[in-house]
Amino acid sequence: EPEVTQTPSHQVTQMGQEVILRCVPISNHLYFYWYRQILGQKVEFLVSFYNNEISEKSEIFDDQFSVERPDGSNFTLKIRSTKLEDSAMYFCASTGGDYTQYFGPGTRLTVL
Amino acid sequence: QQPVQSPQAVILREGEDAVINCSSSKALYSVHWYRQKHGEAPVFLMILLKGGEQMRHEKISASFNEKKQQSSLYLTASQLSYSGTYFCGTDKGSNDYKLSFGAGTTVTVRA
């Protein structure tokens, strides 16, 4: 069964450093998303991406964040200068337009 | 606007039933139910699109009221494997299908 994959599974970084989180969505899907979940809290929407551009972004997704689909398979989330409060689990999701969103296993980001 | 989920937590013995509610002040386009085990990604259970609709995933079922402002998830004859946090995700019909999630309901099923 097709699935969304994410790398790395765990990323530890120093405050102020740049990180890139990678996702490979399900191959025939058209809509891509990044969500984050701070430990013990709910899943929060960050950004949606369709047709090679951002469809919508939340207030969390400020200038420190960017997304890219550099080739036909990868979907990346970059955080330019990480802060302590960026520590969270980051989930990538995709949908083919049948409304069902499939989540990847997540990347746990720890900012020290 | 995020949906409101209740209760926050429920503890069950195997075989007992529970109901989790998800509500919004405005009509929704769809409601998605997910279950998340500790340290894992949310796993899709079911989606409800139409008012009055009922869906089923194994022994878990869900309903969507006629006004499309409330959905309920029914855990029937609960099994140990039902333990986890259940989230409802709601879509207000935006073009990109993005979801707003409720705060989650932690379900613990004990033997």
PDB file of C-alpha atoms in Angstrom:
ATOM      1  CA  GLU A   1       0.000   0.000   0.000  1.00  0.00           C
ATOM      2  CA  PRO A   2       1.397   3.431  -0.918  1.00  0.00           C
ATOM      3  CA  GLU A   3       2.492   5.554   2.012  1.00  0.00           C
ATOM      4  CA  VAL A   4       3.946   8.935   2.843  1.00  0.00           C
ATOM      5  CA  THR A   5       7.547   8.754   3.998  1.00  0.00           C
ATOM      6  CA  GLN A   6       9.552  11.314   5.961  1.00  0.00           C
ATOM      7  CA  THR A   7      13.213  11.775   6.766  1.00  0.00           C
ATOM      8  CA  PRO A   8      14.876  12.055   9.142  1.00  0.00           C
ATOM      9  CA  SER A   9      12.811  10.458  11.879  1.00  0.00           C
ATOM     10  CA  HIS A  10      14.572  12.586  14.495  1.00  0.00           C
ATOM     11  CA  GLN A  11      16.543  15.796  14.040  1.00  0.00           C
ATOM     12  CA  VAL A  12      18.448  17.524  16.801  1.00  0.00           C
ATOM     13  CA  THR A  13      19.730  21.014  16.108  1.00  0.00           C
ATOM     14  CA  GLN A  14      21.096  24.060  17.861  1.00  0.00           C
ATOM     15  CA  MET A  15      18.979  27.184  18.149  1.00  0.00           C
ATOM     16  CA  GLY A  16      19.563  29.462  15.180  1.00  0.00           C
ATOM     17  CA  GLN A  17      20.512  26.672  12.808  1.00  0.00           C
ATOM     18  CA  GLU A  18      18.662  25.845   9.612  1.00  0.00           C
ATOM     19  CA  VAL A  19      16.907  22.519   9.217  1.00  0.00           C
ATOM     20  CA  ILE A  20      15.286  20.849   6.235  1.00  0.00           C
ATOM     21  CA  LEU A  21      12.655  18.207   6.785  1.00  0.00           C
ATOM     22  CA  ARG A  22      11.926  15.929   3.877  1.00  0.00           C
ATOM     23  CA  CYS A  23       8.808  14.151   2.748  1.00  0.00           C
ATOM     24  CA  VAL A  24       7.916  11.903  -0.147  1.00  0.00           C
ATOM     25  CA  PRO A  25       4.136  12.085  -0.645  1.00  0.00           C
ATOM     26  CA  ILE A  26       2.108   9.340  -2.265  1.00  0.00           C
ATOM     27  CA  SER A  27       3.014   9.449  -5.927  1.00  0.00           C
ATOM     28  CA  ASN A  28      -0.279  10.372  -7.588  1.00  0.00           C
ATOM     29  CA  HIS A  29      -1.355  12.854  -4.936  1.00  0.00           C
ATOM     30  CA  LEU A  30      -1.746  16.521  -5.780  1.00  0.00           C
ATOM     31  CA  TYR A  31      -2.120  18.318  -2.454  1.00  0.00           C
ATOM     32  CA  PHE A  32       0.587  18.379   0.170  1.00  0.00           C
ATOM     33  CA  TYR A  33       0.601  19.616   3.720  1.00  0.00           C
ATOM     34  CA  TRP A  34       2.812  20.188   6.693  1.00  0.00           C
ATOM     35  CA  TYR A  35       1.370  19.948  10.177  1.00  0.00           C
ATOM     36  CA  ARG A  36       3.113  20.109  13.497  1.00  0.00           C
ATOM     37  CA  GLN A  37       2.332  18.714  16.909  1.00  0.00           C
ATOM     38  CA  ILE A  38       3.965  20.043  20.034  1.00  0.00           C
ATOM     39  CA  LEU A  39       4.335  17.294  22.621  1.00  0.00           C
ATOM     40  CA  GLY A  40       1.015  16.505  24.242  1.00  0.00           C
ATOM     41  CA  GLN A  41      -0.931  18.961  22.112  1.00  0.00           C
ATOM     42  CA  LYS A  42      -3.133  18.760  19.058  1.00  0.00           C
ATOM     43  CA  VAL A  43      -2.041  18.615  15.465  1.00  0.00           C
ATOM     44  CA  GLU A  44      -1.758  22.116  13.954  1.00  0.00           C
ATOM     45  CA  PHE A  45      -1.894  23.068  10.303  1.00  0.00           C
ATOM     46  CA  LEU A  46       1.167  24.868   8.955  1.00  0.00           C
ATOM     47  CA  VAL A  47       0.877  25.059   5.180  1.00  0.00           C
ATOM     48  CA  SER A  48      -0.782  23.516   2.161  1.00  0.00           C
ATOM     49  CA  PHE A  49       0.800  23.246  -1.272  1.00  0.00           C
ATOM     50  CA  TYR A  50      -0.808  22.646  -4.631  1.00  0.00           C
ATOM     51  CA  ASN A  51       0.315  23.095  -8.210  1.00  0.00           C
ATOM     52  CA  ASN A  52       3.801  24.101  -7.105  1.00  0.00           C
ATOM     53  CA  GLU A  53       2.712  26.914  -4.881  1.00  0.00           C
ATOM     54  CA  ILE A  54       1.446  27.569  -1.398  1.00  0.00           C
ATOM     55  CA  SER A  55      -2.356  27.397  -1.194  1.00  0.00           C
ATOM     56  CA  GLU A  56      -2.700  28.507   2.365  1.00  0.00           C
ATOM     57  CA  LYS A  57      -0.538  29.023   5.417  1.00  0.00           C
ATOM     58  CA  SER A  58      -1.275  29.473   9.078  1.00  0.00           C
ATOM     59  CA  GLU A  59      -0.056  32.255  11.327  1.00  0.00           C
ATOM     60  CA  ILE A  60       2.581  29.836  12.608  1.00  0.00           C
ATOM     61  CA  PHE A  61       4.131  29.684   9.149  1.00  0.00           C
ATOM     62  CA  ASP A  62       6.103  32.923   9.286  1.00  0.00           C
ATOM     63  CA  ASP A  63       9.092  34.105   7.253  1.00  0.00           C
ATOM     64  CA  GLN A  64      11.345  31.567   8.940  1.00  0.00           C
ATOM     65  CA  PHE A  65       9.483  28.747   7.202  1.00  0.00           C
ATOM     66  CA  SER A  66       9.493  27.806   3.551  1.00  0.00           C
ATOM     67  CA  VAL A  67       8.355  24.841   1.495  1.00  0.00           C
ATOM     68  CA  GLU A  68       9.563  23.485  -1.767  1.00  0.00           C
ATOM     69  CA  ARG A  69       8.900  20.684  -4.166  1.00  0.00           C
ATOM     70  CA  PRO A  70      12.342  20.509  -5.752  1.00  0.00           C
ATOM     71  CA  ASP A  71      11.540  17.553  -7.996  1.00  0.00           C
ATOM     72  CA  GLY A  72       8.590  15.337  -8.826  1.00  0.00           C
ATOM     73  CA  SER A  73       8.712  13.372  -5.621  1.00  0.00           C
ATOM     74  CA  ASN A  74      10.121  15.312  -2.670  1.00  0.00           C
ATOM     75  CA  PHE A  75       8.361  17.940  -0.584  1.00  0.00           C
ATOM     76  CA  THR A  76      10.493  19.833   1.904  1.00  0.00           C
ATOM     77  CA  LEU A  77       9.965  22.125   4.870  1.00  0.00           C
ATOM     78  CA  LYS A  78      12.815  24.463   5.724  1.00  0.00           C
ATOM     79  CA  ILE A  79      13.139  26.365   8.962  1.00  0.00           C
ATOM     80  CA  ARG A  80      15.814  29.030   8.487  1.00  0.00           C
ATOM     81  CA  SER A  81      16.725  29.918  12.033  1.00  0.00           C
ATOM     82  CA  THR A  82      15.282  27.489  14.526  1.00  0.00           C
ATOM     83  CA  LYS A  83      13.925  28.585  17.884  1.00  0.00           C
ATOM     84  CA  LEU A  84      13.370  26.521  21.011  1.00  0.00           C
ATOM     85  CA  GLU A  85       9.621  26.691  20.440  1.00  0.00           C
ATOM     86  CA  ASP A  86      10.005  25.014  17.055  1.00  0.00           C
ATOM     87  CA  SER A  87      10.615  21.747  18.873  1.00  0.00           C
ATOM     88  CA  ALA A  88       7.754  19.509  17.833  1.00  0.00           C
ATOM     89  CA  MET A  89       6.762  16.571  15.700  1.00  0.00           C
ATOM     90  CA  TYR A  90       6.340  17.625  12.089  1.00  0.00           C
ATOM     91  CA  PHE A  91       3.985  15.618   9.928  1.00  0.00           C
ATOM     92  CA  CYS A  92       3.736  15.679   6.186  1.00  0.00           C
ATOM     93  CA  ALA A  93       0.433  14.649   4.621  1.00  0.00           C
ATOM     94  CA  SER A  94      -0.919  14.295   1.119  1.00  0.00           C
ATOM     95  CA  THR A  95      -4.222  13.755  -0.601  1.00  0.00           C
ATOM     96  CA  GLY A  96      -5.279  12.926  -4.117  1.00  0.00           C
ATOM     97  CA  GLY A  97      -8.363  15.092  -3.866  1.00  0.00           C
ATOM     98  CA  ASP A  98     -10.683  12.430  -2.477  1.00  0.00           C
ATOM     99  CA  TYR A  99     -10.520  14.312   0.833  1.00  0.00           C
ATOM    100  CA  THR A 100      -8.615  11.592   2.668  1.00  0.00           C
ATOM    101  CA  GLN A 101      -5.288  12.868   3.994  1.00  0.00           C
ATOM    102  CA  TYR A 102      -2.555  10.352   4.578  1.00  0.00           C
ATOM    103  CA  PHE A 103       0.040  11.248   7.168  1.00  0.00           C
ATOM    104  CA  GLY A 104       3.693  10.337   7.192  1.00  0.00           C
ATOM    105  CA  PRO A 105       5.374   8.932  10.309  1.00  0.00           C
ATOM    106  CA  GLY A 106       6.680  12.369  11.301  1.00  0.00           C
ATOM    107  CA  THR A 107      10.018  13.980  12.076  1.00  0.00           C
ATOM    108  CA  ARG A 108      10.709  14.799  15.689  1.00  0.00           C
ATOM    109  CA  LEU A 109      12.596  18.097  15.764  1.00  0.00           C
ATOM    110  CA  THR A 110      14.469  18.962  18.936  1.00  0.00           C
ATOM    111  CA  VAL A 111      15.981  22.435  19.175  1.00  0.00           C
ATOM    112  CA  LEU A 112      18.592  22.879  21.908  1.00  0.00           C
TER     113      LEU A 112
ATOM    114  CA  GLN B   1     -11.777  27.975  13.703  1.00  0.00           C
ATOM    115  CA  GLN B   2     -10.925  24.726  15.422  1.00  0.00           C
ATOM    116  CA  PRO B   3     -13.608  22.192  16.326  1.00  0.00           C
ATOM    117  CA  VAL B   4     -14.384  21.488  19.960  1.00  0.00           C
ATOM    118  CA  GLN B   5     -13.863  17.921  21.071  1.00  0.00           C
ATOM    119  CA  SER B   6     -15.206  16.238  24.192  1.00  0.00           C
ATOM    120  CA  PRO B   7     -14.486  14.568  26.476  1.00  0.00           C
ATOM    121  CA  GLN B   8     -10.760  15.196  26.927  1.00  0.00           C
ATOM    122  CA  ALA B   9     -10.172  11.684  28.172  1.00  0.00           C
ATOM    123  CA  VAL B  10     -12.053   8.469  28.782  1.00  0.00           C
ATOM    124  CA  ILE B  11     -11.062   5.241  30.492  1.00  0.00           C
ATOM    125  CA  LEU B  12     -12.839   2.060  29.519  1.00  0.00           C
ATOM    126  CA  ARG B  13     -12.733  -1.601  30.333  1.00  0.00           C
ATOM    127  CA  GLU B  14     -12.609  -3.991  27.421  1.00  0.00           C
ATOM    128  CA  GLY B  15     -16.062  -4.447  25.966  1.00  0.00           C
ATOM    129  CA  GLU B  16     -17.424  -1.087  27.132  1.00  0.00           C
ATOM    130  CA  ASP B  17     -18.706   1.628  24.836  1.00  0.00           C
ATOM    131  CA  ALA B  18     -17.784   5.296  24.550  1.00  0.00           C
ATOM    132  CA  VAL B  19     -18.818   8.336  22.537  1.00  0.00           C
ATOM    133  CA  ILE B  20     -16.559  11.168  21.449  1.00  0.00           C
ATOM    134  CA  ASN B  21     -18.058  14.394  20.167  1.00  0.00           C
ATOM    135  CA  CYS B  22     -16.727  16.984  17.759  1.00  0.00           C
ATOM    136  CA  SER B  23     -18.625  20.209  17.221  1.00  0.00           C
ATOM    137  CA  SER B  24     -18.353  23.473  15.366  1.00  0.00           C
ATOM    138  CA  SER B  25     -20.255  26.733  15.551  1.00  0.00           C
ATOM    139  CA  LYS B  26     -20.511  26.784  11.757  1.00  0.00           C
ATOM    140  CA  ALA B  27     -21.497  24.162   9.223  1.00  0.00           C
ATOM    141  CA  LEU B  28     -18.623  22.018   8.053  1.00  0.00           C
ATOM    142  CA  TYR B  29     -17.808  20.598   4.683  1.00  0.00           C
ATOM    143  CA  SER B  30     -16.494  17.362   6.112  1.00  0.00           C
ATOM    144  CA  VAL B  31     -15.295  15.693   9.283  1.00  0.00           C
ATOM    145  CA  HIS B  32     -12.323  13.354   9.379  1.00  0.00           C
ATOM    146  CA  TRP B  33     -11.578  11.054  12.296  1.00  0.00           C
ATOM    147  CA  TYR B  34      -8.045   9.933  13.105  1.00  0.00           C
ATOM    148  CA  ARG B  35      -6.522   7.786  15.812  1.00  0.00           C
ATOM    149  CA  GLN B  36      -2.997   8.410  17.014  1.00  0.00           C
ATOM    150  CA  LYS B  37      -0.986   5.989  19.100  1.00  0.00           C
ATOM    151  CA  HIS B  38       1.739   7.428  21.293  1.00  0.00           C
ATOM    152  CA  GLY B  39       4.733   8.496  19.226  1.00  0.00           C
ATOM    153  CA  GLU B  40       3.113   7.581  15.925  1.00  0.00           C
ATOM    154  CA  ALA B  41       1.426   9.431  13.075  1.00  0.00           C
ATOM    155  CA  PRO B  42      -2.335   9.939  13.039  1.00  0.00           C
ATOM    156  CA  VAL B  43      -4.064   7.129  11.183  1.00  0.00           C
ATOM    157  CA  PHE B  44      -7.147   7.888   9.138  1.00  0.00           C
ATOM    158  CA  LEU B  45     -10.317   6.141  10.323  1.00  0.00           C
ATOM    159  CA  MET B  46     -13.152   7.623   8.303  1.00  0.00           C
ATOM    160  CA  ILE B  47     -14.584  10.714   6.689  1.00  0.00           C
ATOM    161  CA  LEU B  48     -18.118  12.064   6.765  1.00  0.00           C
ATOM    162  CA  LEU B  49     -19.275  14.385   4.042  1.00  0.00           C
ATOM    163  CA  LYS B  50     -23.049  14.516   4.142  1.00  0.00           C
ATOM    164  CA  GLY B  51     -25.470  15.656   6.809  1.00  0.00           C
ATOM    165  CA  GLY B  52     -27.128  12.651   8.423  1.00  0.00           C
ATOM    166  CA  GLU B  53     -24.364  10.353   7.208  1.00  0.00           C
ATOM    167  CA  GLN B  54     -23.086   7.413   9.212  1.00  0.00           C
ATOM    168  CA  MET B  55     -19.850   5.574   8.546  1.00  0.00           C
ATOM    169  CA  ARG B  56     -18.168   2.546  10.037  1.00  0.00           C
ATOM    170  CA  HIS B  57     -14.593   1.337  10.450  1.00  0.00           C
ATOM    171  CA  GLU B  58     -14.614  -2.153  11.976  1.00  0.00           C
ATOM    172  CA  LYS B  59     -16.498  -1.718  15.270  1.00  0.00           C
ATOM    173  CA  ILE B  60     -16.017   2.037  15.324  1.00  0.00           C
ATOM    174  CA  SER B  61     -18.743   4.128  13.777  1.00  0.00           C
ATOM    175  CA  ALA B  62     -19.382   7.821  13.337  1.00  0.00           C
ATOM    176  CA  SER B  63     -22.264  10.099  12.536  1.00  0.00           C
ATOM    177  CA  PHE B  64     -22.608  13.605  11.135  1.00  0.00           C
ATOM    178  CA  ASN B  65     -25.718  15.540  12.118  1.00  0.00           C
ATOM    179  CA  GLU B  66     -28.086  17.088   9.608  1.00  0.00           C
ATOM    180  CA  LYS B  67     -26.804  20.607  10.220  1.00  0.00           C
ATOM    181  CA  LYS B  68     -23.236  19.383   9.662  1.00  0.00           C
ATOM    182  CA  GLN B  69     -22.086  21.042  12.864  1.00  0.00           C
ATOM    183  CA  GLN B  70     -21.544  17.988  15.018  1.00  0.00           C
ATOM    184  CA  SER B  71     -20.016  14.580  14.555  1.00  0.00           C
ATOM    185  CA  SER B  72     -19.867  11.757  17.059  1.00  0.00           C
ATOM    186  CA  LEU B  73     -17.513   8.784  17.123  1.00  0.00           C
ATOM    187  CA  TYR B  74     -18.832   5.615  18.725  1.00  0.00           C
ATOM    188  CA  LEU B  75     -16.428   3.057  20.152  1.00  0.00           C
ATOM    189  CA  THR B  76     -18.473  -0.096  20.528  1.00  0.00           C
ATOM    190  CA  ALA B  77     -17.360  -3.145  22.521  1.00  0.00           C
ATOM    191  CA  SER B  78     -13.946  -1.552  22.921  1.00  0.00           C
ATOM    192  CA  GLN B  79     -10.785  -3.569  22.466  1.00  0.00           C
ATOM    193  CA  LEU B  80      -7.338  -2.941  23.911  1.00  0.00           C
ATOM    194  CA  SER B  81      -6.211  -1.849  20.450  1.00  0.00           C
ATOM    195  CA  TYR B  82      -8.629   1.097  20.579  1.00  0.00           C
ATOM    196  CA  SER B  83      -6.401   2.891  23.053  1.00  0.00           C
ATOM    197  CA  GLY B  84      -4.951   6.093  21.683  1.00  0.00           C
ATOM    198  CA  THR B  85      -5.855   9.706  21.078  1.00  0.00           C
ATOM    199  CA  TYR B  86      -8.726  10.364  18.714  1.00  0.00           C
ATOM    200  CA  PHE B  87      -8.754  13.593  16.761  1.00  0.00           C
ATOM    201  CA  CYS B  88     -11.462  15.036  14.610  1.00  0.00           C
ATOM    202  CA  GLY B  89     -10.278  17.122  11.715  1.00  0.00           C
ATOM    203  CA  THR B  90     -12.672  19.479  10.035  1.00  0.00           C
ATOM    204  CA  ASP B  91     -12.696  20.981   6.582  1.00  0.00           C
ATOM    205  CA  LYS B  92     -14.688  24.129   5.896  1.00  0.00           C
ATOM    206  CA  GLY B  93     -14.625  23.568   2.158  1.00  0.00           C
ATOM    207  CA  SER B  94     -11.418  25.422   1.368  1.00  0.00           C
ATOM    208  CA  ASN B  95      -9.988  24.630  -2.029  1.00  0.00           C
ATOM    209  CA  ASP B  96      -6.988  22.850  -0.583  1.00  0.00           C
ATOM    210  CA  TYR B  97      -8.848  20.555   1.841  1.00  0.00           C
ATOM    211  CA  LYS B  98      -6.738  21.648   4.803  1.00  0.00           C
ATOM    212  CA  LEU B  99      -7.817  20.304   8.168  1.00  0.00           C
ATOM    213  CA  SER B 100      -8.290  21.988  11.516  1.00  0.00           C
ATOM    214  CA  PHE B 101      -7.986  19.521  14.362  1.00  0.00           C
ATOM    215  CA  GLY B 102      -9.716  19.319  17.691  1.00  0.00           C
ATOM    216  CA  ALA B 103      -7.727  19.000  20.892  1.00  0.00           C
ATOM    217  CA  GLY B 104      -8.091  15.237  20.938  1.00  0.00           C
ATOM    218  CA  THR B 105      -9.679  12.659  23.208  1.00  0.00           C
ATOM    219  CA  THR B 106      -7.369  10.213  24.937  1.00  0.00           C
ATOM    220  CA  VAL B 107      -8.949   6.790  25.186  1.00  0.00           C
ATOM    221  CA  THR B 108      -7.497   4.177  27.501  1.00  0.00           C
ATOM    222  CA  VAL B 109      -8.920   0.686  27.310  1.00  0.00           C
ATOM    223  CA  ARG B 110      -8.006  -1.624  30.170  1.00  0.00           C
ATOM    224  CA  ALA B 111      -8.288  -5.388  30.374  1.00  0.00           C
TER     225      ALA B 111
END
